[in-house]
Amino acid sequence: MKPKVFIARPIPQEAIDIVAERCDYRIWDKKEPIPRDLLLAQLADADGLVTFGGRVDREMLAHAPRLKVVSNISVGYNNFDLPEMKRRKVLGTHTPHVLDDTVADMVIALMLAAARRITELDAMVKAGQWQKGADFDLYGVDVHHATLGIIGMGRIGEAVAKRARFGFSMDVLYTNRRRRPDAEQAVGATFVSLPELLRRADFIVVLVPLTEETYHLIGEAQFAAMKDSAIFVNVSRGKTVDEEALYRALSSGAIRAAGLDVFEREPVAPDNPLLRLKNVVTVPHIGSATAKTRLEMAKAAARSVVAGVHGERPLYVVPELQELL
Ligand code: DGY
């Protein structure tokens, strides 16, 4: 009998075919998220689950007695209850590498959009408010030759640093749990403490995973330490930043602007005050969302779930669960 896999959201046929070749599968193929009770019911006999960041918690795992592997179609895995997965010997996998360049492109896009006020001015032009005359009040700031501070120098950080250094002649500072001499060598980045980075950088990008240690890593004190001309970009997870402190910093002029791919609550509430600010550029958590990259992510997740349910070694088990291998 083939192992059973539940795929909890629509994925491309190519990725489904990878699962179908060696497993029986069922798929939730509707656009809206699968209701929790239906998901729990589907897990009763599942050996593997493919999910896109859905909560994998104690209750869910209790409904999945046969589960061997949860395969996330994302690089972040803050949706995993790691201690409980470890206790139940359920592997968790993610999809690093394939999205690095795509997410790095989005970081640069948000930096440029916030610095040159692209969305604000786009709205102005489309509203028919472009008038001839002095245009001082439409000026932005330069990205090129400015100083970039990267908080979290993993693979995506390095891809951002490369673009910044070689594409925009920026000075690149970074802070990270451990120093990265290889990245320093490759992209000429300089390792500094977080306070020094906040004090010196013109652009500050958060790229850390969300963990207990990084929850609200950037808050009131960190915004206060930034230059009042600083542009802040978050493409990691919303909860790494204290959003109320960010709102106060942006609305009081303590920093200049922000580019946000992620929010503390997603989808963002329509009445979130950040959405009313002209100096905020937003996108709906689409850092990795190009068709090509999402296909590669889905294929990687499909390969991992197939390996996991067959007792083979999936390529990208998250570090905290590698001891289960
Ligand atoms: C990731 O891969 O973690 C992206 O943020 C998409 O969820």
mmCIF file of C-alpha atoms and ligand atoms in Angstrom:
data_model
loop_
_atom_site.group_PDB
_atom_site.id
_atom_site.type_symbol
_atom_site.label_atom_id
_atom_site.label_comp_id
_atom_site.label_asym_id
_atom_site.label_seq_id
_atom_site.Cartn_x
_atom_site.Cartn_y
_atom_site.Cartn_z
ATOM 1 C CA MET A 1 0.000 0.000 0.000
ATOM 2 C CA LYS A 2 1.319 3.450 -0.896
ATOM 3 C CA PRO A 3 1.793 6.063 1.848
ATOM 4 C CA LYS A 4 -0.889 8.733 2.037
ATOM 5 C CA VAL A 5 -0.147 12.412 1.619
ATOM 6 C CA PHE A 6 -2.491 15.326 2.160
ATOM 7 C CA ILE A 7 -1.695 18.508 0.230
ATOM 8 C CA ALA A 8 -3.393 21.362 2.072
ATOM 9 C CA ARG A 9 -3.442 23.936 -0.725
ATOM 10 C CA PRO A 10 -3.410 24.036 -4.531
ATOM 11 C CA ILE A 11 0.053 23.412 -5.994
ATOM 12 C CA PRO A 12 1.196 23.127 -9.615
ATOM 13 C CA GLN A 13 0.566 19.853 -11.435
ATOM 14 C CA GLU A 14 4.299 19.215 -11.806
ATOM 15 C CA ALA A 15 4.626 19.144 -8.027
ATOM 16 C CA ILE A 16 1.515 16.979 -7.639
ATOM 17 C CA ASP A 17 3.010 14.509 -10.133
ATOM 18 C CA ILE A 18 6.092 14.121 -7.916
ATOM 19 C CA VAL A 19 3.841 13.090 -5.021
ATOM 20 C CA ALA A 20 1.524 10.961 -7.171
ATOM 21 C CA GLU A 21 4.361 8.855 -8.532
ATOM 22 C CA ARG A 22 5.046 7.210 -5.161
ATOM 23 C CA CYS A 23 2.129 8.106 -2.895
ATOM 24 C CA ASP A 24 -1.642 8.194 -2.715
ATOM 25 C CA TYR A 25 -2.679 11.774 -2.249
ATOM 26 C CA ARG A 26 -5.624 14.035 -1.644
ATOM 27 C CA ILE A 27 -5.494 17.766 -2.234
ATOM 28 C CA TRP A 28 -7.387 20.847 -1.077
ATOM 29 C CA ASP A 29 -7.611 22.596 -4.425
ATOM 30 C CA LYS A 30 -9.733 25.619 -3.537
ATOM 31 C CA LYS A 31 -8.363 29.143 -3.413
ATOM 32 C CA GLU A 32 -9.590 29.883 0.110
ATOM 33 C CA PRO A 33 -7.669 28.272 3.008
ATOM 34 C CA ILE A 34 -8.853 24.856 4.142
ATOM 35 C CA PRO A 35 -11.061 25.138 7.256
ATOM 36 C CA ARG A 36 -9.312 23.755 10.299
ATOM 37 C CA ASP A 37 -11.883 21.018 10.984
ATOM 38 C CA LEU A 38 -11.590 19.668 7.446
ATOM 39 C CA LEU A 39 -7.805 19.693 7.705
ATOM 40 C CA LEU A 40 -7.912 17.774 10.984
ATOM 41 C CA ALA A 41 -10.277 15.213 9.455
ATOM 42 C CA GLN A 42 -7.950 14.725 6.474
ATOM 43 C CA LEU A 43 -5.038 14.013 8.793
ATOM 44 C CA ALA A 44 -6.630 10.950 10.415
ATOM 45 C CA ASP A 45 -4.850 8.565 8.025
ATOM 46 C CA ALA A 46 -2.150 10.824 6.523
ATOM 47 C CA ASP A 47 1.523 9.832 6.585
ATOM 48 C CA GLY A 48 2.618 13.150 5.129
ATOM 49 C CA LEU A 49 1.323 16.698 4.914
ATOM 50 C CA VAL A 50 2.258 19.468 2.494
ATOM 51 C CA THR A 51 1.367 22.893 3.839
ATOM 52 C CA PHE A 52 2.003 26.537 3.107
ATOM 53 C CA GLY A 53 2.762 27.839 6.570
ATOM 54 C CA GLY A 54 -0.391 26.428 8.228
ATOM 55 C CA ARG A 55 -0.188 26.060 11.998
ATOM 56 C CA VAL A 56 1.313 22.690 12.993
ATOM 57 C CA ASP A 57 0.528 22.564 16.691
ATOM 58 C CA ARG A 58 -0.222 20.107 19.453
ATOM 59 C CA GLU A 59 -3.933 19.820 18.568
ATOM 60 C CA MET A 60 -3.185 19.211 14.905
ATOM 61 C CA LEU A 61 -0.532 16.623 15.611
ATOM 62 C CA ALA A 62 -2.884 14.827 18.004
ATOM 63 C CA HIS A 63 -5.280 14.364 15.077
ATOM 64 C CA ALA A 64 -2.544 12.874 12.908
ATOM 65 C CA PRO A 65 -1.441 9.621 14.538
ATOM 66 C CA ARG A 66 0.394 8.327 11.447
ATOM 67 C CA LEU A 67 2.116 11.535 10.453
ATOM 68 C CA LYS A 68 5.822 11.151 9.637
ATOM 69 C CA VAL A 69 6.574 14.413 7.897
ATOM 70 C CA VAL A 70 5.213 17.927 7.427
ATOM 71 C CA SER A 71 6.605 19.635 4.360
ATOM 72 C CA ASN A 72 6.361 23.430 4.391
ATOM 73 C CA ILE A 73 6.237 25.288 1.079
ATOM 74 C CA SER A 74 8.279 28.138 2.545
ATOM 75 C CA VAL A 75 11.687 28.779 3.987
ATOM 76 C CA GLY A 76 10.283 30.134 7.264
ATOM 77 C CA TYR A 77 8.855 27.544 9.655
ATOM 78 C CA ASN A 78 7.638 29.532 12.629
ATOM 79 C CA ASN A 79 4.335 27.664 12.087
ATOM 80 C CA PHE A 80 5.948 24.488 13.487
ATOM 81 C CA ASP A 81 5.616 23.514 17.151
ATOM 82 C CA LEU A 82 9.150 22.137 17.150
ATOM 83 C CA PRO A 83 9.196 20.555 20.655
ATOM 84 C CA GLU A 84 5.928 18.743 19.966
ATOM 85 C CA MET A 85 7.108 17.559 16.553
ATOM 86 C CA LYS A 86 10.300 16.314 18.156
ATOM 87 C CA ARG A 87 8.333 14.512 20.860
ATOM 88 C CA ARG A 88 6.143 12.820 18.274
ATOM 89 C CA LYS A 89 9.070 12.170 15.910
ATOM 90 C CA VAL A 90 7.465 14.090 13.065
ATOM 91 C CA LEU A 91 9.975 15.530 10.600
ATOM 92 C CA GLY A 92 9.544 19.098 9.395
ATOM 93 C CA THR A 93 10.998 20.289 6.110
ATOM 94 C CA HIS A 94 11.206 23.663 4.383
ATOM 95 C CA THR A 95 12.324 25.107 1.053
ATOM 96 C CA PRO A 96 15.535 27.121 1.329
ATOM 97 C CA HIS A 97 17.811 28.125 -1.584
ATOM 98 C CA VAL A 98 15.247 28.209 -4.412
ATOM 99 C CA LEU A 99 13.749 31.498 -3.234
ATOM 100 C CA ASP A 100 16.843 33.453 -2.202
ATOM 101 C CA ASP A 101 17.181 35.599 -5.314
ATOM 102 C CA THR A 102 13.453 36.192 -5.658
ATOM 103 C CA VAL A 103 13.107 37.446 -2.087
ATOM 104 C CA ALA A 104 16.264 39.543 -2.468
ATOM 105 C CA ASP A 105 14.710 41.183 -5.531
ATOM 106 C CA MET A 106 11.684 42.096 -3.426
ATOM 107 C CA VAL A 107 13.879 43.669 -0.753
ATOM 108 C CA ILE A 108 15.487 45.886 -3.378
ATOM 109 C CA ALA A 109 12.077 46.689 -4.865
ATOM 110 C CA LEU A 110 10.784 47.848 -1.466
ATOM 111 C CA MET A 111 13.929 49.884 -0.819
ATOM 112 C CA LEU A 112 13.583 51.629 -4.174
ATOM 113 C CA ALA A 113 9.838 52.104 -3.865
ATOM 114 C CA ALA A 114 10.110 53.632 -0.397
ATOM 115 C CA ALA A 115 13.127 55.794 -1.266
ATOM 116 C CA ARG A 116 11.686 57.118 -4.534
ATOM 117 C CA ARG A 117 8.090 57.172 -3.236
ATOM 118 C CA ILE A 118 6.897 55.058 -6.143
ATOM 119 C CA THR A 119 3.517 53.977 -4.793
ATOM 120 C CA GLU A 120 2.683 57.373 -3.331
ATOM 121 C CA LEU A 121 3.510 59.158 -6.588
ATOM 122 C CA ASP A 122 1.842 56.494 -8.714
ATOM 123 C CA ALA A 123 -1.375 57.139 -6.778
ATOM 124 C CA MET A 124 -0.937 60.887 -7.248
ATOM 125 C CA VAL A 125 -0.465 60.616 -11.023
ATOM 126 C CA LYS A 126 -3.384 58.207 -11.441
ATOM 127 C CA ALA A 127 -5.600 60.558 -9.418
ATOM 128 C CA GLY A 128 -4.913 63.254 -12.023
ATOM 129 C CA GLN A 129 -3.009 65.396 -9.497
ATOM 130 C CA TRP A 130 0.214 65.839 -11.453
ATOM 131 C CA GLN A 131 0.632 69.543 -11.939
ATOM 132 C CA LYS A 132 3.296 71.425 -13.782
ATOM 133 C CA GLY A 133 5.604 73.570 -11.689
ATOM 134 C CA ALA A 134 8.239 73.199 -9.003
ATOM 135 C CA ASP A 135 8.531 69.582 -7.935
ATOM 136 C CA PHE A 136 10.615 69.856 -4.751
ATOM 137 C CA ASP A 137 7.931 68.181 -2.727
ATOM 138 C CA LEU A 138 8.147 65.069 -4.900
ATOM 139 C CA TYR A 139 11.820 64.427 -4.277
ATOM 140 C CA GLY A 140 12.989 61.132 -2.907
ATOM 141 C CA VAL A 141 16.376 59.947 -1.667
ATOM 142 C CA ASP A 142 19.128 57.958 -3.368
ATOM 143 C CA VAL A 143 19.597 54.270 -2.856
ATOM 144 C CA HIS A 144 22.909 54.142 -4.688
ATOM 145 C CA HIS A 145 26.005 54.875 -2.589
ATOM 146 C CA ALA A 146 23.960 54.834 0.624
ATOM 147 C CA THR A 147 24.672 52.528 3.581
ATOM 148 C CA LEU A 148 22.628 49.374 3.948
ATOM 149 C CA GLY A 149 22.278 47.530 7.254
ATOM 150 C CA ILE A 150 21.204 43.881 7.049
ATOM 151 C CA ILE A 151 19.870 42.285 10.230
ATOM 152 C CA GLY A 152 20.255 38.541 9.676
ATOM 153 C CA MET A 153 22.907 37.522 7.175
ATOM 154 C CA GLY A 154 21.680 34.190 5.870
ATOM 155 C CA ARG A 155 21.449 33.185 2.235
ATOM 156 C CA ILE A 156 18.819 35.836 1.453
ATOM 157 C CA GLY A 157 20.827 38.484 3.276
ATOM 158 C CA GLU A 158 23.807 37.627 1.174
ATOM 159 C CA ALA A 159 21.772 37.856 -2.036
ATOM 160 C CA VAL A 160 20.545 41.302 -0.932
ATOM 161 C CA ALA A 161 24.097 42.374 -0.047
ATOM 162 C CA LYS A 162 25.334 41.310 -3.490
ATOM 163 C CA ARG A 163 22.703 43.409 -5.246
ATOM 164 C CA ALA A 164 23.350 46.372 -2.964
ATOM 165 C CA ARG A 165 27.105 46.270 -3.285
ATOM 166 C CA PHE A 166 27.544 45.451 -6.944
ATOM 167 C CA GLY A 167 24.328 46.924 -8.344
ATOM 168 C CA PHE A 168 24.028 50.079 -6.260
ATOM 169 C CA SER A 169 27.564 50.678 -4.935
ATOM 170 C CA MET A 170 26.211 50.633 -1.367
ATOM 171 C CA ASP A 171 28.257 50.138 1.778
ATOM 172 C CA VAL A 172 26.900 47.048 3.452
ATOM 173 C CA LEU A 173 26.846 46.523 7.215
ATOM 174 C CA TYR A 174 25.395 43.401 8.768
ATOM 175 C CA THR A 175 24.672 41.849 12.091
ATOM 176 C CA ASN A 176 24.103 38.166 12.647
ATOM 177 C CA ARG A 177 24.192 35.539 15.416
ATOM 178 C CA ARG A 178 27.580 34.457 14.131
ATOM 179 C CA ARG A 179 30.057 36.360 12.052
ATOM 180 C CA ARG A 180 30.155 35.378 8.352
ATOM 181 C CA PRO A 181 33.710 35.826 7.020
ATOM 182 C CA ASP A 182 32.657 34.057 3.800
ATOM 183 C CA ALA A 183 29.951 36.665 3.172
ATOM 184 C CA GLU A 184 32.331 39.456 4.117
ATOM 185 C CA GLN A 185 34.735 38.130 1.535
ATOM 186 C CA ALA A 186 32.098 37.580 -1.162
ATOM 187 C CA VAL A 187 30.207 40.865 -0.907
ATOM 188 C CA GLY A 188 32.453 43.145 1.108
ATOM 189 C CA ALA A 189 29.995 43.395 4.005
ATOM 190 C CA THR A 190 31.149 44.654 7.412
ATOM 191 C CA PHE A 191 30.106 42.924 10.633
ATOM 192 C CA VAL A 192 28.860 45.354 13.302
ATOM 193 C CA SER A 193 26.737 45.203 16.457
ATOM 194 C CA LEU A 194 23.014 45.869 16.158
ATOM 195 C CA PRO A 195 23.276 49.282 17.887
ATOM 196 C CA GLU A 196 26.030 50.341 15.501
ATOM 197 C CA LEU A 197 24.057 49.156 12.491
ATOM 198 C CA LEU A 198 20.963 51.062 13.618
ATOM 199 C CA ARG A 199 23.008 54.204 14.151
ATOM 200 C CA ARG A 200 24.874 54.122 10.826
ATOM 201 C CA ALA A 201 22.558 52.628 8.190
ATOM 202 C CA ASP A 202 20.442 54.628 5.745
ATOM 203 C CA PHE A 203 18.454 51.504 4.820
ATOM 204 C CA ILE A 204 17.727 48.786 7.370
ATOM 205 C CA VAL A 205 16.448 45.385 6.292
ATOM 206 C CA VAL A 206 15.217 42.684 8.671
ATOM 207 C CA LEU A 207 15.854 39.139 7.478
ATOM 208 C CA VAL A 208 15.867 37.062 10.656
ATOM 209 C CA PRO A 209 13.598 34.052 11.157
ATOM 210 C CA LEU A 210 10.835 34.487 13.741
ATOM 211 C CA THR A 211 11.754 32.728 16.982
ATOM 212 C CA GLU A 212 11.233 33.501 20.669
ATOM 213 C CA GLU A 213 14.483 35.493 20.571
ATOM 214 C CA THR A 214 13.551 37.584 17.534
ATOM 215 C CA TYR A 215 9.963 38.406 18.567
ATOM 216 C CA HIS A 216 9.758 42.243 18.541
ATOM 217 C CA LEU A 217 13.501 42.436 17.933
ATOM 218 C CA ILE A 218 12.880 45.883 16.490
ATOM 219 C CA GLY A 219 10.796 48.133 18.717
ATOM 220 C CA GLU A 220 10.661 51.576 20.289
ATOM 221 C CA ALA A 221 14.337 51.698 21.359
ATOM 222 C CA GLN A 222 15.622 50.401 18.021
ATOM 223 C CA PHE A 223 13.579 52.900 15.988
ATOM 224 C CA ALA A 224 14.776 55.676 18.277
ATOM 225 C CA ALA A 225 18.372 54.646 17.566
ATOM 226 C CA MET A 226 17.920 54.932 13.766
ATOM 227 C CA LYS A 227 18.649 58.055 11.743
ATOM 228 C CA ASP A 228 15.561 60.165 11.139
ATOM 229 C CA SER A 229 16.281 59.672 7.429
ATOM 230 C CA ALA A 230 16.321 55.849 7.761
ATOM 231 C CA ILE A 231 14.232 53.633 5.498
ATOM 232 C CA PHE A 232 13.116 50.414 7.136
ATOM 233 C CA VAL A 233 12.237 47.217 5.240
ATOM 234 C CA ASN A 234 10.739 44.023 6.645
ATOM 235 C CA VAL A 235 10.414 40.862 4.550
ATOM 236 C CA SER A 236 10.977 38.364 7.374
ATOM 237 C CA ARG A 237 7.925 37.904 9.583
ATOM 238 C CA GLY A 238 5.685 40.659 10.889
ATOM 239 C CA LYS A 239 6.197 39.696 14.519
ATOM 240 C CA THR A 240 9.938 40.450 14.435
ATOM 241 C CA VAL A 241 8.844 44.095 14.570
ATOM 242 C CA ASP A 242 6.692 45.891 17.126
ATOM 243 C CA GLU A 243 4.184 47.344 14.681
ATOM 244 C CA GLU A 244 2.842 49.969 17.070
ATOM 245 C CA ALA A 245 6.358 51.272 17.616
ATOM 246 C CA LEU A 246 6.888 51.264 13.848
ATOM 247 C CA TYR A 247 3.725 53.313 13.366
ATOM 248 C CA ARG A 248 4.850 55.839 15.961
ATOM 249 C CA ALA A 249 8.316 56.081 14.368
ATOM 250 C CA LEU A 250 6.867 56.637 10.901
ATOM 251 C CA SER A 251 4.127 59.052 11.874
ATOM 252 C CA SER A 252 6.341 61.177 14.110
ATOM 253 C CA GLY A 253 9.175 61.460 11.585
ATOM 254 C CA ALA A 254 11.575 59.442 13.765
ATOM 255 C CA ILE A 255 12.325 57.496 10.571
ATOM 256 C CA ARG A 256 11.615 58.430 6.978
ATOM 257 C CA ALA A 257 9.735 55.523 5.400
ATOM 258 C CA ALA A 258 9.132 51.786 5.387
ATOM 259 C CA GLY A 259 8.615 48.947 2.940
ATOM 260 C CA LEU A 260 6.638 46.040 4.360
ATOM 261 C CA ASP A 261 5.993 42.599 2.932
ATOM 262 C CA VAL A 262 4.839 41.202 6.263
ATOM 263 C CA PHE A 263 2.598 42.203 9.164
ATOM 264 C CA GLU A 264 2.001 41.059 12.710
ATOM 265 C CA ARG A 265 -1.419 39.838 11.618
ATOM 266 C CA GLU A 266 -1.942 38.480 8.100
ATOM 267 C CA PRO A 267 -3.926 39.261 6.072
ATOM 268 C CA VAL A 268 -3.426 42.729 7.522
ATOM 269 C CA ALA A 269 -6.514 44.276 9.128
ATOM 270 C CA PRO A 270 -7.983 46.996 6.862
ATOM 271 C CA ASP A 271 -7.951 49.410 9.809
ATOM 272 C CA ASN A 272 -4.245 48.882 10.598
ATOM 273 C CA PRO A 273 -3.027 52.490 10.965
ATOM 274 C CA LEU A 274 0.145 51.749 8.973
ATOM 275 C CA LEU A 275 -2.020 51.495 5.851
ATOM 276 C CA ARG A 276 -2.983 55.153 6.153
ATOM 277 C CA LEU A 277 0.595 56.396 5.973
ATOM 278 C CA LYS A 278 1.929 57.708 2.668
ATOM 279 C CA ASN A 279 5.481 56.852 3.669
ATOM 280 C CA VAL A 280 4.692 53.137 3.894
ATOM 281 C CA VAL A 281 4.874 50.838 0.866
ATOM 282 C CA THR A 282 3.125 47.523 1.345
ATOM 283 C CA VAL A 283 2.787 44.221 -0.465
ATOM 284 C CA PRO A 284 0.845 41.170 0.781
ATOM 285 C CA HIS A 285 3.620 38.777 1.877
ATOM 286 C CA ILE A 286 4.730 37.999 -1.650
ATOM 287 C CA GLY A 287 8.503 38.056 -1.224
ATOM 288 C CA SER A 288 8.907 34.670 -2.876
ATOM 289 C CA ALA A 289 5.856 34.915 -5.127
ATOM 290 C CA THR A 290 6.946 34.552 -8.714
ATOM 291 C CA ALA A 291 5.479 31.670 -10.697
ATOM 292 C CA LYS A 292 8.897 30.134 -11.324
ATOM 293 C CA THR A 293 10.066 30.305 -7.725
ATOM 294 C CA ARG A 294 6.776 29.123 -6.262
ATOM 295 C CA LEU A 295 6.912 26.162 -8.675
ATOM 296 C CA GLU A 296 10.421 25.303 -7.498
ATOM 297 C CA MET A 297 9.305 25.641 -3.869
ATOM 298 C CA ALA A 298 6.316 23.346 -4.447
ATOM 299 C CA LYS A 299 8.507 20.772 -6.202
ATOM 300 C CA ALA A 300 11.059 20.861 -3.374
ATOM 301 C CA ALA A 301 8.267 20.401 -0.817
ATOM 302 C CA ALA A 302 6.822 17.524 -2.857
ATOM 303 C CA ARG A 303 10.199 15.744 -2.992
ATOM 304 C CA SER A 304 10.622 16.185 0.759
ATOM 305 C CA VAL A 305 7.233 14.758 1.656
ATOM 306 C CA VAL A 306 7.783 11.766 -0.632
ATOM 307 C CA ALA A 307 11.182 11.062 0.929
ATOM 308 C CA GLY A 308 9.820 11.535 4.460
ATOM 309 C CA VAL A 309 6.859 9.170 4.102
ATOM 310 C CA HIS A 310 9.124 6.490 2.616
ATOM 311 C CA GLY A 311 11.570 6.709 5.497
ATOM 312 C CA GLU A 312 14.243 8.263 3.290
ATOM 313 C CA ARG A 313 16.246 11.363 4.135
ATOM 314 C CA PRO A 314 14.507 14.521 2.877
ATOM 315 C CA LEU A 315 16.898 17.152 1.608
ATOM 316 C CA TYR A 316 15.790 20.072 3.767
ATOM 317 C CA VAL A 317 14.789 18.966 7.241
ATOM 318 C CA VAL A 318 14.749 22.061 9.468
ATOM 319 C CA PRO A 319 17.867 22.249 11.662
ATOM 320 C CA GLU A 320 16.016 21.816 14.972
ATOM 321 C CA LEU A 321 14.587 18.439 13.850
ATOM 322 C CA GLN A 322 17.623 16.964 12.166
ATOM 323 C CA GLU A 323 18.306 14.827 15.214
ATOM 324 C CA LEU A 324 15.262 12.763 14.201
ATOM 325 C CA LEU A 325 17.048 11.557 11.061
HETATM 326 C C1 DGY B 1 8.875 31.982 3.172
HETATM 327 O O1 DGY B 1 9.253 31.144 2.338
HETATM 328 O O2 DGY B 1 9.082 31.850 4.371
HETATM 329 C C2 DGY B 1 8.123 33.138 2.638
HETATM 330 O O3 DGY B 1 7.977 34.139 3.564
HETATM 331 C C3 DGY B 1 6.771 32.673 2.144
HETATM 332 O O4 DGY B 1 6.012 32.242 3.235
#
